[in-house]
Tab-separated table of C-alpha atoms in Angstrom:
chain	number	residue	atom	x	y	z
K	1	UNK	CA	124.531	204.538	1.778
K	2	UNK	CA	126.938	206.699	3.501
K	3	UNK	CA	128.425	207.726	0.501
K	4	UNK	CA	125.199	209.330	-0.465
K	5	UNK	CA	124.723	211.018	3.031
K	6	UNK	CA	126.846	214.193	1.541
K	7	UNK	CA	124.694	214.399	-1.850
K	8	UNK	CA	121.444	214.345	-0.212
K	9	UNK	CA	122.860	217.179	2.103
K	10	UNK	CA	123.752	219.215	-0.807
K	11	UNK	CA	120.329	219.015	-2.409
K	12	UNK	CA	118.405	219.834	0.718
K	13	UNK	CA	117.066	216.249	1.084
K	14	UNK	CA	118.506	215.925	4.455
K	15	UNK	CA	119.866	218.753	6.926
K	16	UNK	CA	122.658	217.417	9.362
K	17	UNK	CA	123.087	218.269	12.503
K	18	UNK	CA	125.988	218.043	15.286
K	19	UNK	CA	124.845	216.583	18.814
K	20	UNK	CA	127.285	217.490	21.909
K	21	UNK	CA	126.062	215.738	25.115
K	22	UNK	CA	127.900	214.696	28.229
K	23	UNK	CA	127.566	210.825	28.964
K	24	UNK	CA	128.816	209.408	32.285
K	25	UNK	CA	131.480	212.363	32.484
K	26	UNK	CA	132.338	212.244	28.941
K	27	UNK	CA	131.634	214.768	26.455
K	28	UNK	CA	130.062	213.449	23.491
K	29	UNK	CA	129.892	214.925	19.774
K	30	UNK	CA	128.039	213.035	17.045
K	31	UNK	CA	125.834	213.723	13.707
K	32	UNK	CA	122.459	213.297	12.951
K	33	UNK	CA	120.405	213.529	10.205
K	34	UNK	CA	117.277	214.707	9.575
K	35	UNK	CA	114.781	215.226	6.653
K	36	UNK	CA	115.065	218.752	4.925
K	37	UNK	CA	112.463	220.210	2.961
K	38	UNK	CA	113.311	218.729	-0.532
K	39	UNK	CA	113.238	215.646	1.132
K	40	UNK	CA	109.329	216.253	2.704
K	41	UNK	CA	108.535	217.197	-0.754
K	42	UNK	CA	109.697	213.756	-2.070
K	43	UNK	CA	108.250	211.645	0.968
K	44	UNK	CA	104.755	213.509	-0.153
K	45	UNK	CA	105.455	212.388	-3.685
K	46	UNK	CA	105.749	215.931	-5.150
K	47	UNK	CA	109.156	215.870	-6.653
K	48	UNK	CA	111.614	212.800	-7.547
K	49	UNK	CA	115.175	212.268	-5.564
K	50	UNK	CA	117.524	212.924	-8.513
K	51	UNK	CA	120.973	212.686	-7.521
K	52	UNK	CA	124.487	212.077	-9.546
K	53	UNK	CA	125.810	209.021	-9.012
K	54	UNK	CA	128.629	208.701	-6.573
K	55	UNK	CA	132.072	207.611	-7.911
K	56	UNK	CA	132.317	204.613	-5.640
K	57	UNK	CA	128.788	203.296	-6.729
K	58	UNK	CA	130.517	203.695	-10.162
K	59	UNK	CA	133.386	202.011	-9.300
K	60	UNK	CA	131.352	199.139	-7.235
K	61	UNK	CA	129.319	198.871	-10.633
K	62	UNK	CA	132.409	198.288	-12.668
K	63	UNK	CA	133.984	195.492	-10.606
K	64	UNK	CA	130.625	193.962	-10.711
K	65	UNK	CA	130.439	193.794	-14.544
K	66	UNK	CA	134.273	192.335	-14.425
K	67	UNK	CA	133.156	190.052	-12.238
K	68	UNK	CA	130.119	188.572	-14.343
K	69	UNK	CA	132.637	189.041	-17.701
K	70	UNK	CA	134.737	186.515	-16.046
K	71	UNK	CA	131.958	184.555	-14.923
K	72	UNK	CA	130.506	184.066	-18.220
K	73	UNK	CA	134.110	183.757	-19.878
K	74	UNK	CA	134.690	180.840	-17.351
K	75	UNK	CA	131.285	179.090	-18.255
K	76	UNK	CA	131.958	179.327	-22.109
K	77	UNK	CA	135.956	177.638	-21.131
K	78	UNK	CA	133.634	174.889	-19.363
K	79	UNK	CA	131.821	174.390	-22.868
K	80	UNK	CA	128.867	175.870	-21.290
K	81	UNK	CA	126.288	176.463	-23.865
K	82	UNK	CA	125.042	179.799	-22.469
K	83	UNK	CA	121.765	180.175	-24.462
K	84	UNK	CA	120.719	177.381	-22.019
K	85	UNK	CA	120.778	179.712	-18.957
K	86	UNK	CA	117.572	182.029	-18.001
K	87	UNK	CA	118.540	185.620	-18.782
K	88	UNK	CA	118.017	187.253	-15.693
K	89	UNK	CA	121.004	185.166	-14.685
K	90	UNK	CA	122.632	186.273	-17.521
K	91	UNK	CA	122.305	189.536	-16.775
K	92	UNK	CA	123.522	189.455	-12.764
K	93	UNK	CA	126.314	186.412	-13.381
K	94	UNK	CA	124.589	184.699	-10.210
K	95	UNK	CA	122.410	182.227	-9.793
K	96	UNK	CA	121.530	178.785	-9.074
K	97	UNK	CA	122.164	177.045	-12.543
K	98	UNK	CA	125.445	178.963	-13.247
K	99	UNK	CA	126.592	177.896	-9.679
K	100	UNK	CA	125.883	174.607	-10.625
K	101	UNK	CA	128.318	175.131	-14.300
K	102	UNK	CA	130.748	177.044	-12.378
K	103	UNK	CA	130.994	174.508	-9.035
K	104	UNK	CA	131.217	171.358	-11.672
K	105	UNK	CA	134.041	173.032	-13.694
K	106	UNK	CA	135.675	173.808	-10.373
K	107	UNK	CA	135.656	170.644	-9.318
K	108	UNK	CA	137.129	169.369	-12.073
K	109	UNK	CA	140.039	171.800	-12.068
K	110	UNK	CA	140.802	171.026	-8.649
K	111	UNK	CA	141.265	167.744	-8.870
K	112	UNK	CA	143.463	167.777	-12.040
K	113	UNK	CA	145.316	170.617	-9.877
K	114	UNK	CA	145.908	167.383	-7.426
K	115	UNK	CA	147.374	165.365	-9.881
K	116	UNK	CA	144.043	163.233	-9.424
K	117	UNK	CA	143.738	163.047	-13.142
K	118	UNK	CA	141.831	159.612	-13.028
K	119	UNK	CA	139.071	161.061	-10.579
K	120	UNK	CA	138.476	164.213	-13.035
K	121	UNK	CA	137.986	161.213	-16.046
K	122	UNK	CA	135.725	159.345	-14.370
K	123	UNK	CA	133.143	162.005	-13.067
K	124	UNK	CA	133.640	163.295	-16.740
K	125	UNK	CA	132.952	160.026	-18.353
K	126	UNK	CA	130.083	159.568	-15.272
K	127	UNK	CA	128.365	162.814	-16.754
K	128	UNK	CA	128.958	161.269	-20.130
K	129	UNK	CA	127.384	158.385	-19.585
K	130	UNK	CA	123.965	160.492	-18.077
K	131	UNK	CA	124.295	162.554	-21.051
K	132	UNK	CA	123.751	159.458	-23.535
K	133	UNK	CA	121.163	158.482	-20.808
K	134	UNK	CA	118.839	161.643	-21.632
K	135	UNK	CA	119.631	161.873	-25.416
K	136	UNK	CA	118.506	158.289	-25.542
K	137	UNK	CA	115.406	159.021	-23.380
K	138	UNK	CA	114.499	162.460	-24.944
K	139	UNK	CA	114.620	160.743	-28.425
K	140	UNK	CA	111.983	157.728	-27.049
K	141	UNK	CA	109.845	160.586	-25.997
K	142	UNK	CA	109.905	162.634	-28.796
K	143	UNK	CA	111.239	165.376	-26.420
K	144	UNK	CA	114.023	167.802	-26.236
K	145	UNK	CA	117.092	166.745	-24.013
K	146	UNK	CA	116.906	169.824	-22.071
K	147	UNK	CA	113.337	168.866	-20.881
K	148	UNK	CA	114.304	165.770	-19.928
K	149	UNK	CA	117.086	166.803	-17.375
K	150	UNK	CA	118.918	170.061	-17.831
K	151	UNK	CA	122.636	170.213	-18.257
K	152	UNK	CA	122.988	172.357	-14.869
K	153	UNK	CA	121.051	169.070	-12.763
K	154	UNK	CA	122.900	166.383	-14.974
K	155	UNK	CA	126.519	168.270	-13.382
K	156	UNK	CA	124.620	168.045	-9.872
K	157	UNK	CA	123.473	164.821	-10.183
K	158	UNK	CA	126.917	163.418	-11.451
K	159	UNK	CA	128.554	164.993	-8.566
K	160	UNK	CA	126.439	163.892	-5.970
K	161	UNK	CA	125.455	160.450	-7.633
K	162	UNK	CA	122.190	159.883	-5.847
K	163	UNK	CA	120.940	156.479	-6.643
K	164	UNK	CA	117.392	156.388	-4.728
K	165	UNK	CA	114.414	157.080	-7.517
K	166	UNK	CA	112.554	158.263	-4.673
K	167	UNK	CA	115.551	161.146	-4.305
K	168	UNK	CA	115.998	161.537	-8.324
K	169	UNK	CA	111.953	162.066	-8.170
K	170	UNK	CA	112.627	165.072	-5.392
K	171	UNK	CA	115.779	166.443	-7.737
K	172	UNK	CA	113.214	166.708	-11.052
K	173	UNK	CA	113.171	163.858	-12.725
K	174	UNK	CA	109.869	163.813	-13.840
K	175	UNK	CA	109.753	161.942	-17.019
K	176	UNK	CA	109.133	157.899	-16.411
K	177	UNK	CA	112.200	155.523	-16.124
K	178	UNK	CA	114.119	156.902	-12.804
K	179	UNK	CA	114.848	153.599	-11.948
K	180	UNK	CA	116.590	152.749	-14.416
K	181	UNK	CA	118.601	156.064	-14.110
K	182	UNK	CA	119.390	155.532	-10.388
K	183	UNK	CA	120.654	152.175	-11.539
K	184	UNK	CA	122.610	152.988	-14.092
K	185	UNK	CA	124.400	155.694	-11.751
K	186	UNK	CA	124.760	152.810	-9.187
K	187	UNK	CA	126.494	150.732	-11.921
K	188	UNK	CA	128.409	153.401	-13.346
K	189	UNK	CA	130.154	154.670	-10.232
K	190	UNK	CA	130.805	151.366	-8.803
K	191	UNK	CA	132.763	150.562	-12.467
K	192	UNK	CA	134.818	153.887	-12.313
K	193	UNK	CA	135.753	153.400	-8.591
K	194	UNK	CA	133.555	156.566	-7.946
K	195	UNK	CA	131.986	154.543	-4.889
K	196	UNK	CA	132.842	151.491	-3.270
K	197	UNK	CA	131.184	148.310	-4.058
K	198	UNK	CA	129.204	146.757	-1.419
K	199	UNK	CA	131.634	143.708	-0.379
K	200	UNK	CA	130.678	141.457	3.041
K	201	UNK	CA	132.542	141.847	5.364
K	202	UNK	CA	133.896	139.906	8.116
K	203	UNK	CA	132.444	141.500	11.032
K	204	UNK	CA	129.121	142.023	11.928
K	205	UNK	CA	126.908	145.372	11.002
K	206	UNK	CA	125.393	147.333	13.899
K	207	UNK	CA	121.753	146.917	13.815
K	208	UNK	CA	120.000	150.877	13.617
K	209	UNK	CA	116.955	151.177	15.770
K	210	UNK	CA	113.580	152.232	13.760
K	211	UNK	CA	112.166	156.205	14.546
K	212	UNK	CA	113.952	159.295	15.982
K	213	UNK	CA	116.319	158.915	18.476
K	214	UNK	CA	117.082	161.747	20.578
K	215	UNK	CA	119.806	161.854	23.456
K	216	UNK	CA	121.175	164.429	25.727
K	217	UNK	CA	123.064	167.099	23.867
K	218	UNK	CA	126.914	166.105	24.222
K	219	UNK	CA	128.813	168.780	26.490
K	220	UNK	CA	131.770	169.389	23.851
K	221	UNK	CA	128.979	170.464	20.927
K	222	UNK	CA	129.233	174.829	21.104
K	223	UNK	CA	126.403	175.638	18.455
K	224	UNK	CA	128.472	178.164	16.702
K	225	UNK	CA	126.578	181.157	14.291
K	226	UNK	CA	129.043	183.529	12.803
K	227	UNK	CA	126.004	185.350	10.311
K	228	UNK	CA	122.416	185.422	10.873
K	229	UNK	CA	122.418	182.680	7.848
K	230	UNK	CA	121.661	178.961	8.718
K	231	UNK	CA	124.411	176.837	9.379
K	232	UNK	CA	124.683	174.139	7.146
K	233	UNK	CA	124.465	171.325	9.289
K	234	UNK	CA	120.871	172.975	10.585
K	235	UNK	CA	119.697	173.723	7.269
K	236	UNK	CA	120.493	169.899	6.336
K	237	UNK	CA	118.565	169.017	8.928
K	238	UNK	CA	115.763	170.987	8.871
K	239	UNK	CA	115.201	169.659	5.044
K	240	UNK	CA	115.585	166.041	6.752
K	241	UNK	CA	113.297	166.689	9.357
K	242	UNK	CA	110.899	168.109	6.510
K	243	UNK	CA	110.679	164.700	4.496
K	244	UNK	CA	113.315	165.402	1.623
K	245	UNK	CA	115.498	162.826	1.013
K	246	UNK	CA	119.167	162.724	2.403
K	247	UNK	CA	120.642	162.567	-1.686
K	248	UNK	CA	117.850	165.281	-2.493
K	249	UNK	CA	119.720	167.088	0.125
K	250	UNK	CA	122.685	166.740	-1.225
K	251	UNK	CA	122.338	167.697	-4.870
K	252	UNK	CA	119.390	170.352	-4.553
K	253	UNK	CA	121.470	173.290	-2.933
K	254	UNK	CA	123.495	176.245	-5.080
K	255	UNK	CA	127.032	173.917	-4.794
K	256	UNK	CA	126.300	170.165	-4.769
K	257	UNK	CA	127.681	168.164	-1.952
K	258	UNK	CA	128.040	164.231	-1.377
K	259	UNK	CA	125.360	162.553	0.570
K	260	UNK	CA	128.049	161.322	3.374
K	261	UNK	CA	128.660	164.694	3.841
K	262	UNK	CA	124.599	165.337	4.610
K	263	UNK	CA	124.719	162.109	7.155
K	264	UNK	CA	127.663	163.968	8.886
K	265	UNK	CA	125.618	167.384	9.139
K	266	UNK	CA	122.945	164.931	10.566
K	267	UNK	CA	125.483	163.543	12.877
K	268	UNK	CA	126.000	167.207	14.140
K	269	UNK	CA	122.699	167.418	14.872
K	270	UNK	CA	122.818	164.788	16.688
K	271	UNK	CA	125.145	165.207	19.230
K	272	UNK	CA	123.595	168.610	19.523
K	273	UNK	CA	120.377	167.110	21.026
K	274	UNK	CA	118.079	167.260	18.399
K	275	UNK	CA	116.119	163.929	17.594
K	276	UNK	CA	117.335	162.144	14.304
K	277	UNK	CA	115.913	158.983	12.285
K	278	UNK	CA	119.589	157.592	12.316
K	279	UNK	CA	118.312	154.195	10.413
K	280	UNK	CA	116.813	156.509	7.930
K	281	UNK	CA	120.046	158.546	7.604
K	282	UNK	CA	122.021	155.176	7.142
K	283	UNK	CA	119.441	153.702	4.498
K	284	UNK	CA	118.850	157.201	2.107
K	285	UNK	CA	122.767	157.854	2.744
K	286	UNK	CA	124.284	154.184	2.465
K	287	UNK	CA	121.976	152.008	0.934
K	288	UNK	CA	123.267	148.040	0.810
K	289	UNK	CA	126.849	149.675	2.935
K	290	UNK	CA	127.966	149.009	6.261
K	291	UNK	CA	129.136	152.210	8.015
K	292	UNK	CA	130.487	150.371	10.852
K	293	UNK	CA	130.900	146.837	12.258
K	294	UNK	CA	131.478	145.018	15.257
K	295	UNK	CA	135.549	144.656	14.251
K	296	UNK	CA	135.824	148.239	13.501
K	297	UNK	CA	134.184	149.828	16.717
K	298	UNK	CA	136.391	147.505	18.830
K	299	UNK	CA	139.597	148.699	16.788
K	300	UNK	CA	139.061	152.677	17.436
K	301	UNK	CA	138.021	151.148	21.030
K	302	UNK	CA	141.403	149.877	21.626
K	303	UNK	CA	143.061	152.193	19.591
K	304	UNK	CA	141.654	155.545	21.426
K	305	UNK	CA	142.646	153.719	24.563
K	306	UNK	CA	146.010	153.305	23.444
K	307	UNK	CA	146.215	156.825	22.936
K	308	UNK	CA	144.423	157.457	26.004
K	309	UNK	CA	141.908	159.768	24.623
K	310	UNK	CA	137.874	159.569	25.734
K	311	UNK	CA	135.412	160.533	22.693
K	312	UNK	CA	133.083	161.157	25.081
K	313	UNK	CA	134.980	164.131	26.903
K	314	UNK	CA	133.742	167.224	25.841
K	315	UNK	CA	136.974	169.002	27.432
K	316	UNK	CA	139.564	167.033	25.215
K	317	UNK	CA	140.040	167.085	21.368
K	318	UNK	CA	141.093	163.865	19.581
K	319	UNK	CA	142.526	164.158	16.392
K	320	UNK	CA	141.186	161.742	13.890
K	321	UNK	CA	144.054	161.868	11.917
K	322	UNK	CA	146.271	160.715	14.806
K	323	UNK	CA	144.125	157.836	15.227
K	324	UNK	CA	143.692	156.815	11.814
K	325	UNK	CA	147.527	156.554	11.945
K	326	UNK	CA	147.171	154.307	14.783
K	327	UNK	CA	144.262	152.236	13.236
K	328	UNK	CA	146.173	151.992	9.745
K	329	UNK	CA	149.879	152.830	10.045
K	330	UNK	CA	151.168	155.846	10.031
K	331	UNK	CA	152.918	155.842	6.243
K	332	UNK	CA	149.511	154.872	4.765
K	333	UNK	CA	147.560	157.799	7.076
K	334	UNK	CA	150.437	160.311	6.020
K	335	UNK	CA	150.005	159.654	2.271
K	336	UNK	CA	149.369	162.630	0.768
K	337	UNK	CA	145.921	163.200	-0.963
K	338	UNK	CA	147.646	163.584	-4.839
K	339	UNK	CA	149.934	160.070	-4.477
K	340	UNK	CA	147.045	157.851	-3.005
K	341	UNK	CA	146.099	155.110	-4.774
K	342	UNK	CA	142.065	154.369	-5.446
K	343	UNK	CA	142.318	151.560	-3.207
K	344	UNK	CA	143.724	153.478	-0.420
K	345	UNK	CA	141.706	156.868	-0.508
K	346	UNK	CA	138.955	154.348	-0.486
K	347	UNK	CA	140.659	152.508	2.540
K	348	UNK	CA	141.201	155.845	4.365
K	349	UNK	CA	137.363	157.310	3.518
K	350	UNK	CA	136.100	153.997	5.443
K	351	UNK	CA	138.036	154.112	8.407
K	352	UNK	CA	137.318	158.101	8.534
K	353	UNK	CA	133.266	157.513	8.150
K	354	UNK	CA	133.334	155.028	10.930
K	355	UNK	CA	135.090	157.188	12.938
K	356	UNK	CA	132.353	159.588	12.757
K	357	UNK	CA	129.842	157.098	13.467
K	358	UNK	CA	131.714	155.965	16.161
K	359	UNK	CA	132.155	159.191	18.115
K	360	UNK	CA	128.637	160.623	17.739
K	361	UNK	CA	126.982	157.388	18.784
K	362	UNK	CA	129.510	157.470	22.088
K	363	UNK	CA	128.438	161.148	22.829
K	364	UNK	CA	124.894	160.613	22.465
K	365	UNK	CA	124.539	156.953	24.255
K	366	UNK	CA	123.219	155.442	21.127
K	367	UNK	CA	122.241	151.964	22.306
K	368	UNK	CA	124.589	149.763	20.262
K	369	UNK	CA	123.783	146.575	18.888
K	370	UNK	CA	125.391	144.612	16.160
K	371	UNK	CA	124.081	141.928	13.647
K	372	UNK	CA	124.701	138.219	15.358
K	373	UNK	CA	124.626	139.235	18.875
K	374	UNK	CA	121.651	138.688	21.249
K	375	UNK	CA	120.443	141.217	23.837
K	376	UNK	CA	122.378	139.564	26.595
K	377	UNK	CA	125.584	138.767	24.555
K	378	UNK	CA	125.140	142.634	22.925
K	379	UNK	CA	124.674	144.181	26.362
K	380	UNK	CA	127.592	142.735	27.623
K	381	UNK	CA	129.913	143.052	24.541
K	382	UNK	CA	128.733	147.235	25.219
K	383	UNK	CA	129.916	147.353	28.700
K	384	UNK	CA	133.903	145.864	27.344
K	385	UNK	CA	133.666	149.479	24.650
K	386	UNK	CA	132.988	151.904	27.995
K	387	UNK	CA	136.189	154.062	28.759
């Protein structure tokens, strides 16, 4: 706009003029501008605002158009078939379904760029596999592929492998037979090591109380906003709180994102004061897991003790990495992300989910309970985890 201020002075659209005032003992000098009488005529509709175009809106036009070029050159690397995307986004390079090309090719770069070649094969033979899914499907209903799911929500969906038909209704699967999509995803992952199997463990689950549970906001949570847009913890929950489904969450948004990382937006909210449906966050989010058991919460018990840290203390900061090293060793907690194994990312991802679990339920005085223990037994087994 400013760049225009000049023009529309030149053409009589706007007269500027230079203010001098004294403020507090200061003298003051500023511009102002005003309409001019070209620029009446054009509010009353007489006459058009022609003016050339500035060489910066030029310029700012030009890096635009490089930007989409490489956009759409990066999409057709991808083996993006680019008659399948709406022409409007075409046109601009933005949009939701090219974010969802773009963010899947992306993904898959960065993990090869890791040296995590075997992750980049399996979400590639995942989307595969949801690919033979639909042909199959589409040719049992006599209708195109593309109408069954689109290529854009097949990436989404094989990124954030949601396997609730209730949340692959929400995404838009509308064609019959989401059950047996959500579990063949369920199937799928489990065989490429994408998710962890649901194995028993030895300890006991903690039992999740039915309804919203609201405690008093923790005195550590700062609700930060650096732009007048949503954060995306509140904009999580605000869809939660609205009825959608934690792994509709998590795959309906312009970059896909992994349901455990909706339960830990929900977590935020949490601890910021706001009543949550935790059991429903652990059932959409974790269906058939345990997120944490009786053995685990007394190990980051005794380890945080150890290290003399209190969750609970809004004042302090405990690293979680620090105490992962104390919960598993320290080589194992050190590894670094491109030389662990399957078994031990997976190892790592458990102890670091409980760990969330953990702290939030501390800060908010979640009443704890585990799977085994009566009232009396559970009561007293919570008064041995106070700091």
């Amino acid at each position: 706009i400013t760049s225009l201020l000049p023009l529309m002075v030149k053409k009589n659209y706007l007269e500027r003029r230079t203010v001098k005032k004294q403020i507090q003992g200061y003298n003051r000098t500023w511009d102002v501008f005003v309409i001019g009488p070209n620029g009446n005529d054009a509010l009353l509709g007489n006459t058009p605002i022609t003016l050339p175009v500035p060489d910066i809106m030029r310029k700012w036009e030009a890096e635009e158009e490089m930007k989409r070029k490489q956009r759409m050159d990066e999409l057709e690397q991808n083996g993006v078939n680019l008659s399948e995307i709406p022409s409007e986004e075409l046109e601009s390079g933005k949009g939701p379904i090219i974010e969802q090309h773009l963010n899947w090719g992306r993904r898959l770069k960065q993990l090869r760029a890791a040296q995590k070649d075997g992750s980049a094969r399996s979400l590639e033979t995942l989307l595969d596999t949801l690919k033979n899914w639909r042909n199959k499907t589409a040719e049992k209903l006599r209708m195109a592929p593309s109408a069954v799911l689109p290529s854009h929500l097949l990436k989404a969906i094989a990124y954030s492998q949601p396997t609730s038909p209730e949340a692959l209704k929400a995404i838009g699967v509308r064609i019959s037979g989401t059950q047996e999509l959500a579990d063949l995803i369920k199937a799928t992952t489990e065989k490429l090591n994408l998710k962890p199997k649901a194995e028993k463990k030895d300890g006991s689950p903690l039992v999740f109380q039915d309804g919203d549970f609201k405690g008093k906001r923790w005195e550590g949570f700062i609700e930060k906003r650096k732009s007048k847009k949503t954060p995306s913890w509140l904009d999580a929950y605000e869809r939660f709180r609205g009825g959608e489904h934690v792994q509709q969450i998590a795959t309906v948004r312009a970059r896909p994102i992994k349901p455990a990382t909706v339960a830990n937006y929900l977590l935020q909210a949490l601890v910021s004061g706001r009543p949550v449906n935790v059991k429903r966050v652990v059932d959409e989010c974790f269906p058939g897991e345990v997120v944490v058991d009786d053995r685990m919460w007394e190990t980051l018990e005794e380890k945080a003790m150890q290290m003399g840290v209190d969750p609970c203390d809004g004042s302090a900061t405990i690293s979680k990495k620090e105490l992962l090293a104390h919960v598993v060793g320290r080589q194992k907690a050190e590894t670094p992300y491109n030389e662990r194994s399957e078994a031990l990312s997976q190892e790592l991802n458990m102890w670091y989910r409980a760990m969330d679990w953990w702290m939030a339920l501390k800060r908010v005085k979640y009443p704890v309970r585990f799977a085994g223990h009566d009232s009396a037994s559970s009561s007293s087994h919570k008064k041995q985890r106070t700091f």
